[in-house]
mmCIF file of C-alpha atoms in Angstrom:
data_model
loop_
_atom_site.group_PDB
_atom_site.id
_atom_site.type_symbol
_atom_site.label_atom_id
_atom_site.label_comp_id
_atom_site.label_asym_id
_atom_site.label_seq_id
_atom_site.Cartn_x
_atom_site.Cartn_y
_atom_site.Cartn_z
ATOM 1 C CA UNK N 28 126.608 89.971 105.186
ATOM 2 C CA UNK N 29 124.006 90.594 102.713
ATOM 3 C CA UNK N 30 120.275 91.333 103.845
ATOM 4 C CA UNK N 31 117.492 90.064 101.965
ATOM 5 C CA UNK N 32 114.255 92.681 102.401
ATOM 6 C CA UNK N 33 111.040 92.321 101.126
ATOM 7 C CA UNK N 34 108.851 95.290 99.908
ATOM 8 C CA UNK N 35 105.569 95.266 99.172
ATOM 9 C CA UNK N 36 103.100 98.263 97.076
ATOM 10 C CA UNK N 37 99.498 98.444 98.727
ATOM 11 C CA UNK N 38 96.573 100.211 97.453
ATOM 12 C CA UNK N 39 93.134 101.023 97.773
ATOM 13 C CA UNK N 40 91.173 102.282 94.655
ATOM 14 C CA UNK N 41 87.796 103.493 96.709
ATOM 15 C CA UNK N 42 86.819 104.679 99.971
ATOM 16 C CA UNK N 43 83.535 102.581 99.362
ATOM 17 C CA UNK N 44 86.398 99.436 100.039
ATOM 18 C CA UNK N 45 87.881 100.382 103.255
ATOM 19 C CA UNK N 46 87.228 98.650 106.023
ATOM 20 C CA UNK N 47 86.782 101.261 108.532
ATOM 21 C CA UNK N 48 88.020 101.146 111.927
ATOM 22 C CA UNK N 49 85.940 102.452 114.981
ATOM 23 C CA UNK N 50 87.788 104.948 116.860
ATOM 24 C CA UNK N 51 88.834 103.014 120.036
ATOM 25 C CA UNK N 52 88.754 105.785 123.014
ATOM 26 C CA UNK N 53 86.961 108.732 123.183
ATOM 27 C CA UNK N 54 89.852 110.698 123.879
ATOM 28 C CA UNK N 55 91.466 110.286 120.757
ATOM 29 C CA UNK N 56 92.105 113.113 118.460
ATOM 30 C CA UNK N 57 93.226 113.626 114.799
ATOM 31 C CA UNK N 58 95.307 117.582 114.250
ATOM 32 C CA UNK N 59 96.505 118.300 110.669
ATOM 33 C CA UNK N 60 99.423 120.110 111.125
ATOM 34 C CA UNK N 61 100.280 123.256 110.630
ATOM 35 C CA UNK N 62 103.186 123.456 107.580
ATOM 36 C CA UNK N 63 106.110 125.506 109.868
ATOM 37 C CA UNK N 64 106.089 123.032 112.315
ATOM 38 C CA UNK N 65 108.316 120.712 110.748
ATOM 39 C CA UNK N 66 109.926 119.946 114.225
ATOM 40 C CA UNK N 67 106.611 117.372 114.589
ATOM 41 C CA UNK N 68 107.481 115.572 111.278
ATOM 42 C CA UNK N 69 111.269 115.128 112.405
ATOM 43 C CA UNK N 70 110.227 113.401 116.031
ATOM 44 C CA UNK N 71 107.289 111.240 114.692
ATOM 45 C CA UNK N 72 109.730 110.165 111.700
ATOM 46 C CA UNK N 73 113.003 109.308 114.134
ATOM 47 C CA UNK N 74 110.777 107.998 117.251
ATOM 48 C CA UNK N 75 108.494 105.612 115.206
ATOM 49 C CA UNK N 76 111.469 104.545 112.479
ATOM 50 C CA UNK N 77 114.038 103.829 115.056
ATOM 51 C CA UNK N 78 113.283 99.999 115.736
ATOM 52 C CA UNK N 79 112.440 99.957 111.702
ATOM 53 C CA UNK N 80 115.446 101.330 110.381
ATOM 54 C CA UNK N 81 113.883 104.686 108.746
ATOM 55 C CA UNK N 82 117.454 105.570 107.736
ATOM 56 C CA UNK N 83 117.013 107.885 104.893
ATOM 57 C CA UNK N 84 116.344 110.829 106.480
ATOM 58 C CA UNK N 85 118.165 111.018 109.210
ATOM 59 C CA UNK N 86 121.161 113.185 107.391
ATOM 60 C CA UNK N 87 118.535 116.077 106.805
ATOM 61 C CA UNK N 88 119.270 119.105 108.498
ATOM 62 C CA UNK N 89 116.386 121.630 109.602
ATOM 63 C CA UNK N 90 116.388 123.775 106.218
ATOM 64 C CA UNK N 91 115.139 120.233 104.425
ATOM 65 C CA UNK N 92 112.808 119.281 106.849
ATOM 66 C CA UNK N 93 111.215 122.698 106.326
ATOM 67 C CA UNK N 94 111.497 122.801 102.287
ATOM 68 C CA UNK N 95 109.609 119.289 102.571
ATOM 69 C CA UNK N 96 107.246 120.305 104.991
ATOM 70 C CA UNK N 97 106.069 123.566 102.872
ATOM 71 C CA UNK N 98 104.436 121.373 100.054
ATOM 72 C CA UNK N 99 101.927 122.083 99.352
ATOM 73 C CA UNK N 100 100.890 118.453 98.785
ATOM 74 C CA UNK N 101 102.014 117.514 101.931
ATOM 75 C CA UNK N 102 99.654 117.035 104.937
ATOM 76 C CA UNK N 103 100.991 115.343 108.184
ATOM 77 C CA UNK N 104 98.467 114.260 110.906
ATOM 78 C CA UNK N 105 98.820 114.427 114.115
ATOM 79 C CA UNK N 106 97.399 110.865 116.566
ATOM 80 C CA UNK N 107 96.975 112.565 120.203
ATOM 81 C CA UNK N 108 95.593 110.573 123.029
ATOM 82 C CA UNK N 109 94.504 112.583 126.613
ATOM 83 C CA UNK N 110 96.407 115.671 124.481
ATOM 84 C CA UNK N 111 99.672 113.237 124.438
ATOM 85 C CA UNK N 112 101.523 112.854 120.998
ATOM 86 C CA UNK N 113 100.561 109.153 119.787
ATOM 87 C CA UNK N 114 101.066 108.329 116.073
ATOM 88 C CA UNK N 115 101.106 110.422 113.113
ATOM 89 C CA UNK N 116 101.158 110.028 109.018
ATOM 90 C CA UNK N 117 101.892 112.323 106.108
ATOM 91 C CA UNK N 118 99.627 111.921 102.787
ATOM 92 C CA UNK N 119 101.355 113.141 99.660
ATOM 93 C CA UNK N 120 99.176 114.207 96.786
ATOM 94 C CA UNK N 121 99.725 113.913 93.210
ATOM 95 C CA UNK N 122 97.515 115.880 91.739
ATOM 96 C CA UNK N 123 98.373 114.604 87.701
ATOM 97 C CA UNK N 124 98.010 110.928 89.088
ATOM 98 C CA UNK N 125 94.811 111.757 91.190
ATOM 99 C CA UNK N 126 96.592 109.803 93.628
ATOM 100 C CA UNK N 127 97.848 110.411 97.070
ATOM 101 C CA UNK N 128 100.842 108.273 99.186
ATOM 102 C CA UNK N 129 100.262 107.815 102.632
ATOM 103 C CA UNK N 130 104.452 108.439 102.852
ATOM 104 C CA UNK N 131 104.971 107.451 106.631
ATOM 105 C CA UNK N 132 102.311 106.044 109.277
ATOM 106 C CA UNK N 133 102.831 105.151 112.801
ATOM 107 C CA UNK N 134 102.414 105.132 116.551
ATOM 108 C CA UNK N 135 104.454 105.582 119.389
ATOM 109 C CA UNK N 136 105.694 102.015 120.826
ATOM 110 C CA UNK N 137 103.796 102.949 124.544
ATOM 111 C CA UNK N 138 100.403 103.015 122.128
ATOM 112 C CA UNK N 139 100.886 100.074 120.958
ATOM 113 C CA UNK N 140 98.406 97.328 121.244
ATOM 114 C CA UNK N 141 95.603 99.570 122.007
ATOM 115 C CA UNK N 142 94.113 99.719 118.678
ATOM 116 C CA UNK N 143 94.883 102.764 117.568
ATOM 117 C CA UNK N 144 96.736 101.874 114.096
ATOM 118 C CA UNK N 145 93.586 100.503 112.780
ATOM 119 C CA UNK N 146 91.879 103.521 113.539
ATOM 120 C CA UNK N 147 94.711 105.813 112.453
ATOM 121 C CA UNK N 148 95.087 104.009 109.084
ATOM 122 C CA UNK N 149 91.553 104.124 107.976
ATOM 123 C CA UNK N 150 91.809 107.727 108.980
ATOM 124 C CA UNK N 151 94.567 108.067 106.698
ATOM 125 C CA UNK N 152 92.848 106.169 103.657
ATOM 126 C CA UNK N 153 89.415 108.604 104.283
ATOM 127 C CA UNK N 154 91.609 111.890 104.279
ATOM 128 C CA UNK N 155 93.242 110.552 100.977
ATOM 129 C CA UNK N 156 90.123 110.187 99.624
ATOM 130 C CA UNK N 157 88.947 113.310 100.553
ATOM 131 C CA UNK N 158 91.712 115.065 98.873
ATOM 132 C CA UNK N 159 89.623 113.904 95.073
ATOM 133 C CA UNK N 160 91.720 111.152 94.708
ATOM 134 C CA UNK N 161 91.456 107.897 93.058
ATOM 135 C CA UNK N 162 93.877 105.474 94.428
ATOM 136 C CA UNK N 163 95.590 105.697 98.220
ATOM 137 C CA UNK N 164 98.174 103.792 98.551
ATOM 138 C CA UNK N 165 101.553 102.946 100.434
ATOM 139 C CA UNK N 166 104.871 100.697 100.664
ATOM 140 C CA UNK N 167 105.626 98.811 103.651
ATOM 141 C CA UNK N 168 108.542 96.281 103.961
ATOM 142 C CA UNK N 169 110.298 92.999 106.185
ATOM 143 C CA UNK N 170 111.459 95.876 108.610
ATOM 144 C CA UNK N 171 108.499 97.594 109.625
ATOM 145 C CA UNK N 172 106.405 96.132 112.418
ATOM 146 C CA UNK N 173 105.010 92.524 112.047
ATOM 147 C CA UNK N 174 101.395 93.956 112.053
ATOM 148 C CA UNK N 175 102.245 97.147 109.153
ATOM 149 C CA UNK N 176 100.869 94.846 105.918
ATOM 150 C CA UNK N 177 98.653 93.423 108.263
ATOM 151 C CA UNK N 178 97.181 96.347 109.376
ATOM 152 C CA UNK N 179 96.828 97.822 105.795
ATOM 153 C CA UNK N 180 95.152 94.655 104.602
ATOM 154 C CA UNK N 181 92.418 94.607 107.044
ATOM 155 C CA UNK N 182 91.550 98.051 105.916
ATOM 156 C CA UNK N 183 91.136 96.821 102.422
ATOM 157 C CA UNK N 184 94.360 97.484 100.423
ATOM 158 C CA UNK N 185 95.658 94.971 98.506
ATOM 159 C CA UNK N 186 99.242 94.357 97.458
ATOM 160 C CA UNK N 187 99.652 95.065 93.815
ATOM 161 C CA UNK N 188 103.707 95.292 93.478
ATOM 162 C CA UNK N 189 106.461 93.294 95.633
ATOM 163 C CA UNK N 190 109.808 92.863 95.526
ATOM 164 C CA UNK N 191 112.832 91.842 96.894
ATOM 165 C CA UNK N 192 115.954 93.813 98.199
ATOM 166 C CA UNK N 193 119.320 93.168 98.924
ATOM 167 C CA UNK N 194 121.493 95.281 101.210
ATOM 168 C CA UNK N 195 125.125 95.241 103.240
ATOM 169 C CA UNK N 196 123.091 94.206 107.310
ATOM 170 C CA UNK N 197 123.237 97.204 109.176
#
């Protein structure tokens, strides 16, 4: 059976548009993290991208997941709530394009509904900012969670490239 998947490009061309997002507890903390500890990047991707179908990278063994790691245009971000690992996102620089990719986002399923991907995400567009950028954006599709374009919408991005996919159903 053929799957029918819809993608859709978001951006944001200036922190002066985002729509911030209070923090939401006081406990809440933001960690970059430190480049050898690619074992954070591998649990965020697999525990958030199960119910989504983050496929891709899932065949990479622990040699790739440190070569990616080490780039130097990579940051990942660590969410912690009460010290507990909550949500996480990697920005990816490109310095020619004076652009940076927020290249995965998300939370842990028990912190959902607590409003801490509204306050994660506008920490993610900030940081991107910060890094002398001129455009943040990201790609989110029909398999992510219900609230992903929302969430990136209320923050200010707007959708500037869609399209549609076709794949076997998995």
């Amino acid at each position: 059976m053929i799957e029918k998947i819809d993608r859709y490009y978001l951006e944001i061309l200036s922190v002066k548009s985002l729509k911030n997002k209070k923090k939401p507890h006081a406990n809440l903390s933001i960690e970059l993290l430190k480049k050898e500890n690619f074992d954070l990047n591998k649990f965020f991707y697999k525990q958030v991208g199960k119910k989504y179908q983050w496929i891709d990278r899932l065949i990479w063994d622990d040699l790739t997941w440190q070569k990616y790691t080490s780039n130097d245009n990579l940051k990942t971000y660590i969410l912690k709530y009460n010290n507990n690992l909550a949500g996480y996102f990697e920005l990816i620089l490109n310095k020619e394009l004076k652009e940076c990719e927020i290249a995965y986002f998300g939370i842990l399923e028990e912190f959902f509904d607590k409003g801490f991907g509204g306050y994660l995400l506008s920490k993610a567009i900030k940081f991107g900012f910060d890094l002398n950028v001129k455009r943040v954006w990201v790609h989110t599709c029909t398999l992510d969670h219900p609230n992903a374009i929302k969430n990136y919408k209320s923050r200010g991005m707007k959708i500037f490239k869609n399209e549609t996919l076709e794949r076997q159903a998995i």
